[in-house]
């Protein structure tokens, strides 16, 4: 039975311990701020990205890894084990062209590469990657690992709230007029990543009570599942509120080790500062 090697991208919020334990190879996305290009997670951290985003007059740009960067990693996989299949799991195609770049790189390498769209991002993307990596480490076949990844993808959710519409306007998702009116009216937004892996606004309302009610509705939805498998909380600039959310969730699911972290650049660029995301895997 051929071994399965796991590759992903830096949009997946994985800890160093997880990467080391499951021997996951991570291809970094690139971020450009004020003309300077950084490798996500290599030459710039999520925390540093936030600082530079706040200081910049322009919205940072995030880009998928180059086809060449994928080829280099796939070639490394082939050198380590020519008989192994490579399962390359990536950021939602609704947010980035990363998975398409991975698929194109397959034609340039001797490795047997299978590109997989997680339809997710951040810690939820990591849930899918980890499920596949655990199955691969257990010696399951490519077909079996793919089934595990598909199940995890179907059971993974992202809900996020944010307080400013500036990044939505700069990213072209709202007109300047909509953004101006929204900010003047103190409009807050609750959103989710939908079945196509795109950010979909669920609710808009005035004041922080909108966000509070939105997060409460997410928690109530979470309570309705038969089993809660994993939870993550990510944030931009509101650490105290994020910590309070972790405490709230841990009071309900005390056996789950909830990862609290600063959101990856792909999420931060969409939401701006003051964002909170609840990410979970459940059946």
XYZ file of C-alpha atoms in Angstrom:
283
model
C 0.000 0.000 0.000
C 1.498 3.295 -1.096
C 2.192 5.888 1.506
C 0.280 9.185 1.285
C 2.173 12.415 1.834
C 0.262 15.511 2.914
C 0.852 19.017 1.554
C -1.096 22.178 2.366
C -0.688 25.964 2.282
C -0.047 28.581 4.936
C -3.699 29.666 5.021
C -4.319 26.546 7.129
C -3.938 27.549 10.774
C -1.739 24.687 11.941
C 0.524 24.680 14.978
C 4.193 23.823 14.613
C 3.600 20.744 16.775
C 0.884 19.515 14.397
C 3.065 20.111 11.346
C 5.940 18.194 12.925
C 3.834 15.355 14.322
C 2.071 14.582 11.058
C 4.960 15.545 8.739
C 2.851 18.052 6.806
C 4.572 20.130 4.151
C 3.345 23.733 4.017
C 3.637 25.913 0.904
C 3.480 29.614 1.881
C 1.137 32.118 0.271
C 2.608 35.513 -0.498
C 1.389 38.833 0.864
C 2.268 42.241 -0.526
C 2.186 45.330 1.673
C 3.293 48.736 0.391
C 5.258 47.157 -2.433
C 7.094 44.629 -0.262
C 6.390 40.929 -0.793
C 6.466 38.538 2.162
C 6.051 34.785 2.500
C 3.188 34.068 4.877
C 4.446 32.274 7.954
C 8.059 32.429 6.762
C 9.132 36.070 6.480
C 6.052 37.536 8.163
C 3.840 36.256 10.980
C 0.086 36.761 11.334
C 0.740 39.280 14.112
C 3.270 41.234 12.029
C 0.871 41.218 9.077
C -1.821 42.864 11.207
C 0.563 45.575 12.364
C 1.628 46.376 8.807
C -1.971 46.245 7.556
C -2.950 48.899 10.111
C -0.038 51.124 9.130
C -0.640 50.818 5.381
C -2.837 53.216 3.410
C -3.690 50.463 0.937
C -5.287 47.058 1.397
C -2.607 44.334 1.391
C -2.722 41.818 -1.423
C -2.557 38.088 -0.844
C -1.510 35.730 -3.641
C -1.441 31.972 -4.064
C 1.950 30.238 -4.172
C 3.533 30.044 -7.603
C 3.319 26.853 -9.634
C 7.088 26.643 -9.232
C 6.792 26.694 -5.447
C 4.378 23.769 -5.590
C 6.611 21.868 -8.021
C 9.563 22.256 -5.659
C 7.615 20.727 -2.772
C 6.177 17.933 -4.934
C 9.641 17.096 -6.252
C 10.831 16.858 -2.657
C 7.977 14.448 -1.889
C 8.965 12.315 -4.880
C 12.616 12.230 -3.809
C 11.610 11.099 -0.330
C 9.313 8.346 -1.608
C 8.761 7.836 -5.378
C 5.916 5.386 -4.697
C 3.947 7.682 -2.436
C 0.842 9.568 -3.514
C 0.699 13.259 -2.608
C -2.563 14.699 -1.324
C -2.357 18.482 -1.572
C -5.166 20.117 0.422
C -5.766 23.817 -0.015
C -7.533 27.044 0.746
C -11.025 27.419 -0.686
C -11.196 28.084 -4.413
C -13.881 30.630 -3.511
C -11.214 32.754 -1.832
C -8.036 32.007 -3.778
C -6.577 30.308 -6.830
C -4.235 28.234 -4.662
C -5.790 24.831 -5.369
C -5.728 25.540 -9.120
C -2.020 26.373 -8.960
C -1.453 23.097 -7.120
C -3.331 21.173 -9.809
C -1.310 22.832 -12.581
C 1.958 21.977 -10.853
C 0.981 18.310 -10.983
C 1.829 18.276 -14.718
C 5.390 19.417 -14.021
C 6.452 16.853 -11.432
C 7.013 13.106 -11.329
C 5.082 12.899 -8.060
C 1.552 11.492 -8.110
C -0.277 14.633 -6.924
C -3.970 14.962 -6.091
C -5.143 18.548 -5.450
C -8.038 18.884 -3.002
C -10.227 21.931 -2.394
C -11.035 22.174 1.330
C -13.622 24.918 0.607
C -12.339 26.442 3.820
C -9.620 28.582 5.401
C -7.748 29.257 8.624
C -8.367 26.747 11.443
C -11.243 25.095 9.569
C -8.895 24.344 6.685
C -6.544 22.888 9.277
C -9.292 20.565 10.547
C -9.555 18.997 7.071
C -5.773 18.782 6.674
C -5.346 17.183 10.098
C -8.069 14.603 9.444
C -6.304 13.585 6.225
C -2.863 13.618 7.852
C -3.985 11.366 10.700
C -5.463 8.877 8.220
C -2.288 8.963 6.131
C -0.105 8.404 9.181
C -2.295 5.425 10.095
C -1.334 3.871 6.761
C -4.627 4.274 4.925
C -4.712 4.274 1.123
C -5.142 7.406 -0.979
C -8.800 6.544 -1.606
C -9.401 6.112 2.123
C -7.580 9.325 3.011
C -9.602 11.197 0.384
C -12.844 9.930 1.893
C -11.717 11.103 5.335
C -10.872 14.540 3.907
C -14.246 14.779 2.153
C -16.087 13.899 5.360
C -14.105 16.464 7.346
C -14.791 19.098 4.683
C -18.523 18.435 4.924
C -18.396 18.745 8.715
C -16.355 21.959 8.925
C -17.780 25.456 9.406
C -16.597 29.078 9.649
C -18.615 31.931 11.135
C -17.064 35.365 11.461
C -18.089 38.798 12.622
C -16.429 42.102 11.906
C -16.878 45.730 12.904
C -15.525 47.824 10.053
C -16.526 47.699 6.392
C -13.320 49.389 5.186
C -11.614 46.196 4.016
C -14.790 45.004 2.315
C -14.835 48.238 0.336
C -11.111 48.142 -0.463
C -11.471 44.536 -1.605
C -14.326 45.424 -3.932
C -17.020 43.522 -2.032
C -18.906 46.705 -1.165
C -19.119 50.044 -2.951
C -17.539 53.081 -1.309
C -21.010 54.517 -0.772
C -22.214 51.343 0.954
C -19.125 51.302 3.134
C -19.400 54.958 4.065
C -23.071 54.681 4.954
C -22.425 51.446 6.842
C -19.650 52.955 8.942
C -21.663 56.107 9.633
C -24.579 53.994 10.820
C -22.268 51.825 12.940
C -23.188 48.737 10.891
C -21.680 45.439 12.065
C -21.584 42.255 10.013
C -21.976 38.545 10.698
C -20.886 36.205 7.919
C -20.097 32.596 7.106
C -18.074 30.695 4.546
C -20.728 29.017 2.418
C -20.850 25.630 0.670
C -18.885 27.048 -2.272
C -16.160 28.328 0.010
C -17.082 31.998 -0.391
C -17.714 34.596 2.307
C -21.468 35.159 2.575
C -22.938 37.954 4.730
C -25.626 36.495 7.005
C -26.667 39.519 9.028
C -26.044 43.268 9.161
C -27.175 45.536 11.958
C -26.318 48.555 14.060
C -24.012 48.311 17.038
C -22.202 45.543 18.844
C -25.509 43.954 19.853
C -25.693 42.642 16.274
C -22.399 40.798 16.682
C -23.361 39.493 20.119
C -26.665 38.129 18.816
C -24.926 36.612 15.795
C -22.345 34.805 17.928
C -25.087 33.550 20.243
C -26.917 32.099 17.238
C -23.728 30.335 16.142
C -23.293 28.783 19.595
C -26.905 27.606 19.622
C -26.372 26.010 16.227
C -23.241 24.277 17.527
C -25.221 22.796 20.421
C -27.494 21.039 17.940
C -24.842 18.647 16.613
C -24.510 15.075 17.796
C -20.776 15.437 18.324
C -18.484 18.452 18.438
C -15.090 17.292 17.166
C -12.939 20.417 17.153
C -13.196 24.176 17.736
C -10.976 27.126 16.933
C -11.288 30.835 17.662
C -9.322 33.368 15.643
C -9.344 37.135 15.891
C -7.854 40.406 14.697
C -7.142 42.989 17.368
C -9.732 41.959 19.972
C -7.825 39.390 22.010
C -9.807 39.948 25.225
C -13.108 39.225 23.491
C -11.626 36.201 21.760
C -10.383 34.847 25.100
C -13.844 35.344 26.571
C -15.329 33.402 23.656
C -12.891 30.533 24.249
C -13.919 30.429 27.913
C -17.585 30.448 26.926
C -17.122 27.596 24.457
C -14.950 25.578 26.846
C -17.656 25.813 29.480
C -19.944 23.997 27.037
C -17.336 21.634 25.556
C -14.738 21.215 28.326
C -13.018 18.244 26.682
C -12.053 20.143 23.519
C -8.674 21.874 23.334
C -9.627 25.124 21.579
C -6.858 26.843 19.644
C -6.938 30.633 20.100
C -4.919 32.470 17.469
C -4.583 35.575 15.325
C -6.363 35.074 12.002
C -4.332 34.212 8.934
C -3.713 37.039 6.419
C -6.357 35.731 3.991
C -9.033 36.195 6.698
C -7.560 39.445 8.059
C -7.565 41.002 4.606
C -11.286 40.271 4.211
C -12.355 41.481 7.647
C -9.902 44.103 8.831
C -9.382 44.739 12.535
C -11.968 43.814 15.149
C -12.910 40.457 13.668
C -13.792 37.281 15.532
C -14.172 33.875 13.906
C -15.663 30.722 15.401
C -14.508 27.696 13.438
C -15.588 24.150 14.182
C -15.859 20.575 12.997
C -18.991 18.675 14.018
C -21.323 15.857 13.021
